[in-house]
Coordinates of C-alpha atoms in Angstrom, one line a residue:
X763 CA 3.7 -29.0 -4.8
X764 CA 2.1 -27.9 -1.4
X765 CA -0.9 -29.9 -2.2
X766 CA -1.7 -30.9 1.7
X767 CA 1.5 -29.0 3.2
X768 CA 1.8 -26.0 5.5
X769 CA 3.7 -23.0 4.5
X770 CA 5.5 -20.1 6.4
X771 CA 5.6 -16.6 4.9
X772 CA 7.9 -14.2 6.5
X773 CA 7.0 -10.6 4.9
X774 CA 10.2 -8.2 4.2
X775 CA 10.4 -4.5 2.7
X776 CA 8.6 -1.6 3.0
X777 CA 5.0 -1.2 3.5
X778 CA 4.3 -0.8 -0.7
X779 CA 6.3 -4.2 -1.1
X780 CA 4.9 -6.3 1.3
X781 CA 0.7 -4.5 -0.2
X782 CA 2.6 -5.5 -3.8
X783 CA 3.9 -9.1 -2.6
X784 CA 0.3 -9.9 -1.2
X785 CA -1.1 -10.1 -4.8
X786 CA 0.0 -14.0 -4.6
X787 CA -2.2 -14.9 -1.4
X788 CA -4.7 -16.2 -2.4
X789 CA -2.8 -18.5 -5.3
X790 CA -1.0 -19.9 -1.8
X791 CA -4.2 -20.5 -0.1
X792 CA -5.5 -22.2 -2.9
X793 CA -2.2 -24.4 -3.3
X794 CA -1.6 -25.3 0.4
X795 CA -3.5 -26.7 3.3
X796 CA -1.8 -24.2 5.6
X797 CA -0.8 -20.9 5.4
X798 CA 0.3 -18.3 8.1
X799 CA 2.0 -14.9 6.9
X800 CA 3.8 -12.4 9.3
X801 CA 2.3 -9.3 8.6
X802 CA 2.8 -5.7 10.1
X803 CA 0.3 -5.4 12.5
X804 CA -1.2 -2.2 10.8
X805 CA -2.6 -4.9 8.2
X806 CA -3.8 -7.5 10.0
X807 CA -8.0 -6.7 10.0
X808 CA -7.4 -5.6 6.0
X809 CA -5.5 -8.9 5.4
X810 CA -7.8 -11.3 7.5
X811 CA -10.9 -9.6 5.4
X812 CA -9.4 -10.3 1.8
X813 CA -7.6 -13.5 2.7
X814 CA -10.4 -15.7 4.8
X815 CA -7.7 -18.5 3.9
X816 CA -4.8 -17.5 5.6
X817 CA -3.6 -16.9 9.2
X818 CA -2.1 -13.4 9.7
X819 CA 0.8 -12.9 12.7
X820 CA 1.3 -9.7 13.6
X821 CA 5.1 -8.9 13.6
X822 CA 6.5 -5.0 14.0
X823 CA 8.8 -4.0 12.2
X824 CA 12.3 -5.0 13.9
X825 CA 14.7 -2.9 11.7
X826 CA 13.3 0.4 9.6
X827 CA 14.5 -1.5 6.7
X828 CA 16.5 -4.6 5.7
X829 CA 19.8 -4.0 3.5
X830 CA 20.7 -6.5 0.8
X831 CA 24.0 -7.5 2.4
X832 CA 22.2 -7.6 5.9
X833 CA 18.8 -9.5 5.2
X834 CA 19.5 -11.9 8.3
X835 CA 16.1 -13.9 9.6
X836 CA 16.7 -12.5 12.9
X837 CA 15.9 -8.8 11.7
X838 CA 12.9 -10.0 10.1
X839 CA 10.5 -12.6 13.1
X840 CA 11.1 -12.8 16.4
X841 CA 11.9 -16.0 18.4
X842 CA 8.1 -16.9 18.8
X843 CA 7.7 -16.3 15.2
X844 CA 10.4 -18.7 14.4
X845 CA 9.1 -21.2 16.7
X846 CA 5.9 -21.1 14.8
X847 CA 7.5 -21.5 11.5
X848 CA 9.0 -24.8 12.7
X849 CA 6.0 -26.4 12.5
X850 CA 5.5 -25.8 8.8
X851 CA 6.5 -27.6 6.3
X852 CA 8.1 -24.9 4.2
X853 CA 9.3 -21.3 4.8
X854 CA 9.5 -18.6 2.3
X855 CA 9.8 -14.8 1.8
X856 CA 7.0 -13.0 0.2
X857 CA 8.9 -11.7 -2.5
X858 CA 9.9 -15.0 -3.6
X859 CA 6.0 -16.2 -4.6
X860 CA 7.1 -13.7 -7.3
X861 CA 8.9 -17.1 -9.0
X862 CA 6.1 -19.2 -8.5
X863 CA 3.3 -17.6 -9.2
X864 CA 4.4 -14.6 -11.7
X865 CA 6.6 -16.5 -14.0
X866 CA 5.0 -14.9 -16.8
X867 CA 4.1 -11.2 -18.0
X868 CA 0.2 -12.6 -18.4
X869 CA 0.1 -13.8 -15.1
X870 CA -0.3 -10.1 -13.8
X871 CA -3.5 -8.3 -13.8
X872 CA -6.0 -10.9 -13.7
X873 CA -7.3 -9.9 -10.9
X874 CA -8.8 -6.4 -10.8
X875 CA -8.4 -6.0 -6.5
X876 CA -7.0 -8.0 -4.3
X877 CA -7.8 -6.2 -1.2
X878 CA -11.7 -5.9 0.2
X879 CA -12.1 -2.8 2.4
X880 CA -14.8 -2.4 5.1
X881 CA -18.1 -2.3 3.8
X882 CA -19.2 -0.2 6.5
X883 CA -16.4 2.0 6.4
X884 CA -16.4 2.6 2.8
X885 CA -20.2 3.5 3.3
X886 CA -18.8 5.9 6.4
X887 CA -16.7 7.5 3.6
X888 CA -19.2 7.6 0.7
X889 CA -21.2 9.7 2.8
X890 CA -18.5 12.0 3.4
X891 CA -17.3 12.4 0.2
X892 CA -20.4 12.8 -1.7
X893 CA -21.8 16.5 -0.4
X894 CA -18.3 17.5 -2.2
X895 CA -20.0 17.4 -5.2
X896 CA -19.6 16.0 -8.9
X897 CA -16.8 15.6 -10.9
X898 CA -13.5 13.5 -10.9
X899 CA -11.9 12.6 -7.5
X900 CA -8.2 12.6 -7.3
X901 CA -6.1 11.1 -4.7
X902 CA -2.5 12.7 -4.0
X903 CA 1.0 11.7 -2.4
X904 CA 3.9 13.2 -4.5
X905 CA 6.7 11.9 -2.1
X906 CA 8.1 8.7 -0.6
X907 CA 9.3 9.4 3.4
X908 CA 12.5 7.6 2.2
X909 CA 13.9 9.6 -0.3
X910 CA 17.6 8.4 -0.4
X911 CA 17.6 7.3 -4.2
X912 CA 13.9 8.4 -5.1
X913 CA 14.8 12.3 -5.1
X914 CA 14.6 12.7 -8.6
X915 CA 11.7 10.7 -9.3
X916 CA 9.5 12.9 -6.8
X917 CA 7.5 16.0 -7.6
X918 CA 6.4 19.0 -5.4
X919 CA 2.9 20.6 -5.4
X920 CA 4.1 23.5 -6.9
X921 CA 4.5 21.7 -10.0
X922 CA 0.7 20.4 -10.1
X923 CA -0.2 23.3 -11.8
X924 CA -2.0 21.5 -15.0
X925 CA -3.4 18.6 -12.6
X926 CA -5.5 21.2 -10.3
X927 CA -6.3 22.9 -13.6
X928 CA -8.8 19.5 -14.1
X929 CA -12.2 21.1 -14.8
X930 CA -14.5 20.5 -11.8
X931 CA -12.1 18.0 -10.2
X932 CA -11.4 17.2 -6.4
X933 CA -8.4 16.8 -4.8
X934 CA -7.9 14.6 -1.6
X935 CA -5.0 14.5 0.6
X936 CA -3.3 11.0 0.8
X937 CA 0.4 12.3 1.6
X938 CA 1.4 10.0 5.0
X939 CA 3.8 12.6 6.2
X940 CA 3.2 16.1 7.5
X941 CA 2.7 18.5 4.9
X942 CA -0.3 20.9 5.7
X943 CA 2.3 23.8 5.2
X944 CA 3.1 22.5 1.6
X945 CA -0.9 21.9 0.8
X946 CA -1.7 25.2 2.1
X947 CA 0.6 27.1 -0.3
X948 CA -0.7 25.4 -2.7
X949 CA -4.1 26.0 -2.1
X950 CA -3.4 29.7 -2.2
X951 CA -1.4 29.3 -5.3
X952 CA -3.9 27.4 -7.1
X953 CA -6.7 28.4 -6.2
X954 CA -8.2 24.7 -5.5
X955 CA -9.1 22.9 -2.6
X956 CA -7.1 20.0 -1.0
X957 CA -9.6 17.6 0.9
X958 CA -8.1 16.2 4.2
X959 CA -9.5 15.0 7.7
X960 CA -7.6 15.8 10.8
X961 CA -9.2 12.6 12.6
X962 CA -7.7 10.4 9.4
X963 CA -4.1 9.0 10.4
X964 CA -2.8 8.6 7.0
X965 CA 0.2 6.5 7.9
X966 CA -1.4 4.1 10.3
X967 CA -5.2 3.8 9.7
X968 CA -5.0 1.4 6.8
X969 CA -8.7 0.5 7.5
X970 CA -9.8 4.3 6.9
X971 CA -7.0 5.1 3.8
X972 CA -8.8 1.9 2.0
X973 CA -12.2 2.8 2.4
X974 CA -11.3 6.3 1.4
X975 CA -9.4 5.5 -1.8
X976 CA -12.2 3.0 -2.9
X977 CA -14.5 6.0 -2.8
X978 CA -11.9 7.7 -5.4
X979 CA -11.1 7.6 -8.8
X980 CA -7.5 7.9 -9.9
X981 CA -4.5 8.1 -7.3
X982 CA -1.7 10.2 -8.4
X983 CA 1.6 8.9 -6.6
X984 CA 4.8 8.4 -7.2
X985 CA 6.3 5.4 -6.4
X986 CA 5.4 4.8 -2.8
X987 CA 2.9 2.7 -0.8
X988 CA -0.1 4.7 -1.9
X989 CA 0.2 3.6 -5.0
X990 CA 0.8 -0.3 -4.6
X991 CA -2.2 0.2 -2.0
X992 CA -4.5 1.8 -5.0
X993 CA -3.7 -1.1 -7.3
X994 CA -4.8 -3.8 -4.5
X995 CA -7.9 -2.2 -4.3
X996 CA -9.2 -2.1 -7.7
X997 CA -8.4 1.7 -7.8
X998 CA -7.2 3.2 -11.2
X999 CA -3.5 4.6 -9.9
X1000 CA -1.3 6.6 -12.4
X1001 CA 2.5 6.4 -11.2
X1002 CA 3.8 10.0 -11.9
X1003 CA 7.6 10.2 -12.3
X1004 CA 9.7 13.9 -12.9
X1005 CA 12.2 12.3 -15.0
X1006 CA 11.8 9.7 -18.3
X1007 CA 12.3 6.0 -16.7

């Protein structure tokens, strides 16, 4: 019971797990008195928005990514970070709300979003959108950056054939990595236009990606952090795979 305790969450994973471990916030805030979350600092504005409840610390990344056999503390908060969790009463990692608060299948889903973008900036991007025209607006990532294990589960545009076949449809970049040469072929080989802004940073902007994203209406993605992000914000995200699974 945290009724009237303070609590410590130390985030861990990628960038998709710790958007996907978020969807137990505000169940914490509700539960405890005190609650302060280490967060990548590319977050912390989204998070202190949709989580009024909860204090946000940034922490960067310290390692790319935490092994199994080599998920020490030390590789996940700094020393001031740890000092700060001292004086809470518990400590957990964001994964682990997973036990408490998703015990059950119903207990997913209940929520439609979880995330609130900027009202301004989703206004900003309305307005940029909309001379594009009518018809259904598709956001796109077919790759993770880490594709050690995922290879087989990714696609390349070259395949999308019967996707940009979509009568009247728009297509908008939301691949984080660089791949103008791969969209450009594409376009050529399509025939189709691939909306994308060169002043949008797609990897770090989280601000901009959200309020862009909100203004779609299905993301197509594979499984990466585009696609966790899609589901916190209310955004209907298909999870396209090459191979049954």
């Amino acid at each position: 019971p945290l009724q009237g305790k303070s609590i410590f969450v130390v985030t861990e994973g990628g960038v998709g797990d710790q958007i996907r471990d978020a969807c137990c916030f505000h169940e914490l805030v509700a539960a405890a008195s005190k609650v302060t979350v280490t967060v990548e600092p590319r977050f912390v504005s989204l998070y202190e928005r949709s989580f009024p409840g909860a204090r946000f610390l940034p922490m960067p990344r310290l390692l790319d990514r935490v092994a199994p056999y080599d998920r020490m503390l030390s590789r996940l908060i700094d020393d001031a970070a740890y000092a700060d969790m001292q004086a809470h009463d518990y400590a957990v990692l964001s994964p682990e709300l997973f036990y408490h608060f998703r015990t059950k299948g119903d207990e997913w889903g209940r929520q439609r979003a979880y995330l609130a973008p900027s009202p301004d900036l989703v206004a900003r991007w309305r307005e940029r959108v909309a001379p594009l025209g009518p018809g259904p607006r598709f956001g796109m990532s077919w790759r993770s950056q880490h594709l050690f294990n995922r290879v087989s589960f990714h696609t390349t545009l070259n395949e999308w054939g019967p996707i940009f076949a979509t009568q009247n449809a728009k297509f908008f970049n939301l691949q984080y990595d660089e791949s103008e040469d791969e969209i450009s072929a594409a376009e050529r080989q399509f025939g189709i236009t691939i909306h994308r802004w060169p002043d949008l940073d797609l990897r770090n902007d989280l601000e901009n990606i959200a309020a862009l994203v909100a203004n779609l209406d299905v993301v197509l993605a594979p499984n990466t952090a585009i696609l966790e992000f899609a589901g916190a914000l209310g955004v209907r995200a298909w999870y396209l795979n090459r191979v049954p699974v």
